[in-house]
C-alpha positions as a Python dict, from the first residue, in 0.01 Angstrom:
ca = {
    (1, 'X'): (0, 0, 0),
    (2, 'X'): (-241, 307, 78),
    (3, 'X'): (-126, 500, 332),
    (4, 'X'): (-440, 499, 517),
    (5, 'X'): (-467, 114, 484),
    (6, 'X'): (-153, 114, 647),
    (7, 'X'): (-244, 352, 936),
    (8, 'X'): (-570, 127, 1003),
    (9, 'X'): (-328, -173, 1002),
    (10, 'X'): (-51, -40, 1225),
    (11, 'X'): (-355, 92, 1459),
    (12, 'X'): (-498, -264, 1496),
    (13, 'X'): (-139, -478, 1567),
    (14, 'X'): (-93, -216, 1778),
    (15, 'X'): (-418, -182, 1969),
    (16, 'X'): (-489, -579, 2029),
    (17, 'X'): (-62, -626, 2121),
    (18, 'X'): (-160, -401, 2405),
    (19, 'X'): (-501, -604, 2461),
    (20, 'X'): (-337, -968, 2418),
    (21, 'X'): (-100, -831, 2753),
    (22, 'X'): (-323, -610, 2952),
    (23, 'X'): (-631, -786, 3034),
    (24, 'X'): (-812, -442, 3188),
    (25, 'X'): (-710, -289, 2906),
    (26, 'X'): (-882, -528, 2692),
    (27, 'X'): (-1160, -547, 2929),
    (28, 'X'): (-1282, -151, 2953),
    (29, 'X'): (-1238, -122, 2586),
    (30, 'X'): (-1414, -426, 2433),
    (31, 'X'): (-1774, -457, 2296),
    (32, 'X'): (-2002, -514, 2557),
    (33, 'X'): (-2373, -487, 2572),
    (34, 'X'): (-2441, -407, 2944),
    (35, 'X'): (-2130, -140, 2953),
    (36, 'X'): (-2261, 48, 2613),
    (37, 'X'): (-2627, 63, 2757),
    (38, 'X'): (-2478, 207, 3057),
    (39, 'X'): (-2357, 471, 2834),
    (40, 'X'): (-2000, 359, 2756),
    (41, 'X'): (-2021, 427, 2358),
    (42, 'X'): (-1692, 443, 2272),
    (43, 'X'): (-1690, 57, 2316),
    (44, 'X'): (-1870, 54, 1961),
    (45, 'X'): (-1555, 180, 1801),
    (46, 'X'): (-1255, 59, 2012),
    (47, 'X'): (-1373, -267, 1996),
    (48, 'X'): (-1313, -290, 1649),
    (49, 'X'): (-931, -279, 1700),
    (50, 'X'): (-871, -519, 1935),
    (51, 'X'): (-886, -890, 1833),
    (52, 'X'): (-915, -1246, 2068),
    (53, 'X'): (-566, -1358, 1929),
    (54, 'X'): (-286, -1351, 1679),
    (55, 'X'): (-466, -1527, 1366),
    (56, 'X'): (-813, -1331, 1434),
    (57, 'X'): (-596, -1014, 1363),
    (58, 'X'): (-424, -1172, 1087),
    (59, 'X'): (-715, -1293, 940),
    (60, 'X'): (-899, -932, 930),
    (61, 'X'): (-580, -743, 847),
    (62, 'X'): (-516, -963, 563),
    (63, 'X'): (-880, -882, 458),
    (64, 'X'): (-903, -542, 477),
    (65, 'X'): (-552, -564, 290),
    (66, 'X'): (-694, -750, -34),
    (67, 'X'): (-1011, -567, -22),
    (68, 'X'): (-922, -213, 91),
    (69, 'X'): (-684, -133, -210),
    (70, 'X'): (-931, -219, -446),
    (71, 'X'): (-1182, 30, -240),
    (72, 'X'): (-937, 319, -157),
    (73, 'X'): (-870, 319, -552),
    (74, 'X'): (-1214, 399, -636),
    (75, 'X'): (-1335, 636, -353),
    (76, 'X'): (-1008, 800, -206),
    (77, 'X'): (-930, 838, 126),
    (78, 'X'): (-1208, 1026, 295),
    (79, 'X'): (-1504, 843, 167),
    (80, 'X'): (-1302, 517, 215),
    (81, 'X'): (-1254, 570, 579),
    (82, 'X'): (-1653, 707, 569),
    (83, 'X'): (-1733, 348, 427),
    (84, 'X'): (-1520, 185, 728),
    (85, 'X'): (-1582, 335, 1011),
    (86, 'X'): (-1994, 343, 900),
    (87, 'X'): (-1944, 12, 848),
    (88, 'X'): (-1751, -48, 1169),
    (89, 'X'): (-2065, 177, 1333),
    (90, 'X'): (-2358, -65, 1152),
    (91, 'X'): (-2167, -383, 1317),
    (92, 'X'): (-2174, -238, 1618),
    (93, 'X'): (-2509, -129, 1611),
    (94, 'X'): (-2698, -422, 1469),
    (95, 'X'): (-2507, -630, 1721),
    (96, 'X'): (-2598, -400, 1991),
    (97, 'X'): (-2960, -477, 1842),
    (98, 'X'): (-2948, -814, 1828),
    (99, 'X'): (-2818, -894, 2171),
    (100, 'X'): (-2992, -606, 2359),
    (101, 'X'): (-3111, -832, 2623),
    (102, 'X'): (-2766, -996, 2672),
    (103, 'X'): (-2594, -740, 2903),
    (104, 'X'): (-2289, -956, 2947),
    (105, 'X'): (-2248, -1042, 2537),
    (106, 'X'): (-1905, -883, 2448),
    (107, 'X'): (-1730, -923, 2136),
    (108, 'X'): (-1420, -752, 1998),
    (109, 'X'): (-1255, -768, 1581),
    (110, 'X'): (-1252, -528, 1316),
    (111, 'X'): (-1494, -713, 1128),
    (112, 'X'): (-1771, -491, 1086),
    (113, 'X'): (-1514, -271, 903),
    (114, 'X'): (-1407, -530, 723),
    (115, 'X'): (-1692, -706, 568),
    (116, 'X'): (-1816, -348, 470),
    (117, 'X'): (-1507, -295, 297),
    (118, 'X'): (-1516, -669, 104),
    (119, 'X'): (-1897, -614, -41),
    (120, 'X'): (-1838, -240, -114),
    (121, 'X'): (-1543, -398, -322),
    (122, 'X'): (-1787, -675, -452),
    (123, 'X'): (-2028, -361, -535),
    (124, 'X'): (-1737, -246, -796),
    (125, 'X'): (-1658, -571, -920),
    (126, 'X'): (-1899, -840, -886),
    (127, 'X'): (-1735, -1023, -1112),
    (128, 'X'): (-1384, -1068, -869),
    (129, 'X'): (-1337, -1447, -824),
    (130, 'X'): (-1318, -1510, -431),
    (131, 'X'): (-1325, -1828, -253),
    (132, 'X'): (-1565, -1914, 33),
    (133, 'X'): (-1415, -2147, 281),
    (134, 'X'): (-1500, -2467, 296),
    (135, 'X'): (-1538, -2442, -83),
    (136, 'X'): (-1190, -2481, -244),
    (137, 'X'): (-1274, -2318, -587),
    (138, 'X'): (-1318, -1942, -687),
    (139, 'X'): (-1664, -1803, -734),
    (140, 'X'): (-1796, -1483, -879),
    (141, 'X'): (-1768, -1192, -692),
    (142, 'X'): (-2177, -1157, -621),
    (143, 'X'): (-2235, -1534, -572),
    (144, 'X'): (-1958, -1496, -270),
    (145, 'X'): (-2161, -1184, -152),
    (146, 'X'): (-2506, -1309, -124),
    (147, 'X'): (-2332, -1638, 3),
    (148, 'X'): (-2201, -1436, 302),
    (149, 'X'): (-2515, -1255, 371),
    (150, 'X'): (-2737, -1626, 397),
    (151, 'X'): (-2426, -1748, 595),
    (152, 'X'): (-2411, -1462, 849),
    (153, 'X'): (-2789, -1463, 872),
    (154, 'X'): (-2788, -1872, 948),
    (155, 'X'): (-2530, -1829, 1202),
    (156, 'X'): (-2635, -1561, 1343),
    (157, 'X'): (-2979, -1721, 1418),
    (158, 'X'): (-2872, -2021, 1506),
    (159, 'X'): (-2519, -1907, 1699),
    (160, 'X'): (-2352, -2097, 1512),
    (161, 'X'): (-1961, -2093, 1655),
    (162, 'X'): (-1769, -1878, 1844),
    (163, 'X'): (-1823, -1563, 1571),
    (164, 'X'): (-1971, -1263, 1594),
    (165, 'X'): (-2184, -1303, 1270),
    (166, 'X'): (-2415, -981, 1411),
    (167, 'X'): (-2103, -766, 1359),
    (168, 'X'): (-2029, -943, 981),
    (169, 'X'): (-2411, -894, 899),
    (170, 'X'): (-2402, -530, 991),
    (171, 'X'): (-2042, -427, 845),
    (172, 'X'): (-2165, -576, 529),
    (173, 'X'): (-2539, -358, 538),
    (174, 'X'): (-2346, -44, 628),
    (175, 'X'): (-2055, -114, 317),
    (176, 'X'): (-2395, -230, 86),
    (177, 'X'): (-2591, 125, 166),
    (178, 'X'): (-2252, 339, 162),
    (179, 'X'): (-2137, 234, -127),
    (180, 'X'): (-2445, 262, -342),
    (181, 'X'): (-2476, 640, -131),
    (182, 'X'): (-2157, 765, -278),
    (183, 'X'): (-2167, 591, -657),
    (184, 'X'): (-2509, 555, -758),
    (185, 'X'): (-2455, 445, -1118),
    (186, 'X'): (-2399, 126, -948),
    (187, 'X'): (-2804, 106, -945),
    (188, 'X'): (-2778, 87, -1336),
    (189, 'X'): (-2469, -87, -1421),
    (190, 'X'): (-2556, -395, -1131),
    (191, 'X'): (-2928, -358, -1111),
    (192, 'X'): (-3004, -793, -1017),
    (193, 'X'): (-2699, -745, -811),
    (194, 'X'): (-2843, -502, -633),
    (195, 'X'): (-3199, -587, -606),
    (196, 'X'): (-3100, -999, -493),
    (197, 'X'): (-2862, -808, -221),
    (198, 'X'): (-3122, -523, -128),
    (199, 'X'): (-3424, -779, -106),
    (200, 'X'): (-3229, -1019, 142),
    (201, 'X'): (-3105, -746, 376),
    (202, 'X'): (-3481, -572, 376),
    (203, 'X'): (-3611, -899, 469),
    (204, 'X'): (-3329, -976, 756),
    (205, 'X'): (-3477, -632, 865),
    (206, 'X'): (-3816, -696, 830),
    (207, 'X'): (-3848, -1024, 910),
    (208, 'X'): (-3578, -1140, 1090),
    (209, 'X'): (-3694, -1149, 1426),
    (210, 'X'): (-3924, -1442, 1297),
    (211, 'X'): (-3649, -1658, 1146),
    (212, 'X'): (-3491, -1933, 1408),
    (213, 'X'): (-3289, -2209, 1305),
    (214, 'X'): (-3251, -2371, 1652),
    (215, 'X'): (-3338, -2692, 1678),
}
């Protein structure tokens, strides 16, 4: 395993262990809308290693596991941790956007991180076969990827579940834009890849706001 993979992984168990038995812990370091407009930034990046319970973690760390290697391979270390913690940062931030007027919204995962990391790996290799739960059969790479954007955008707007699908949204803009920042040929090798991706992310941007699936 990378060794910085590793690091990230150790830093998680070890960060949400302390916030699955210290609930002020937990508390003063989780994502939370009012405490972060108050001026409490840090929240925007501690949150992002503490998790709501053993298979949350799992889940993430098995994630960023898969997904990282594939990442760390092609970038090295530096730009891989650029692509997580900007990702990590975007999650934050479009969630922070998205729930402005919800000062007592909190949410807590590594998933920002995370989903950057999986569509910066789909960016290499669109062609990866991945399967999207509840679908119990492999798809392409890309199909998965603009599967995940629709699916964070519908749950998002209609908050659907317990998930923080602001946080998967903007880990997976911030791992799109890095990615295609630090290896442009990616432009001309994946060029309907990147144009289907780029067009439904400029619209959640642009038009967003007007898109409600509440009944």
């Amino acid at each position: 395993m990378n060794r910085i993979i590793l690091i990230l992984i150790i830093a998680n168990v070890l960060v949400s262990l302390k916030g699955f038995n210290d609930f002020g812990f937990f508390e003063k370091y989780k994502f939370q809308v009012g405490s972060i407009r108050r001026g409490e930034k840090l929240r925007m990046f501690t949150s992002g290693f503490l998790h709501v319970d053993y298979l949350h973690l799992f889940l993430n760390m098995y994630a960023l596991y898969l997904f990282g290697k594939v990442v760390a391979v092609n970038f090295g270390e530096i730009n891989f941790l650029l692509i997580y913690f900007g990702s990590l940062l975007a999650g934050s931030m479009y969630s922070l956007y998205q729930h402005k007027n919800e000062y007592y919204y909190s949410a807590v995962g590594a998933s920002g991180g995370v989903s950057g990391i999986i569509f910066s790996a789909i960016l290499l290799y669109p062609d990866m076969s991945l399967i999207m739960l509840p679908i119990p059969i492999p798809l392409p790479g890309y199909v998965f990827g603009i599967g995940y954007l629709l699916y964070s955008i519908y749950g998002m707007k209609s908050n659907l579940g317990n998930i923080g699908h602001s946080a998967h949204l903007g880990g997976a803009i911030g791992g799109f834009a890095l990615t295609l920042l630090l290896k442009p040929y990616i432009f001309t090798k994946e060029p309907m890849l990147v144009v289907i991706m780029g067009a439904i992310i400029l619209g959640l941007l642009f038009f967003g706001d007007k898109i409600n699936f509440k009944k």
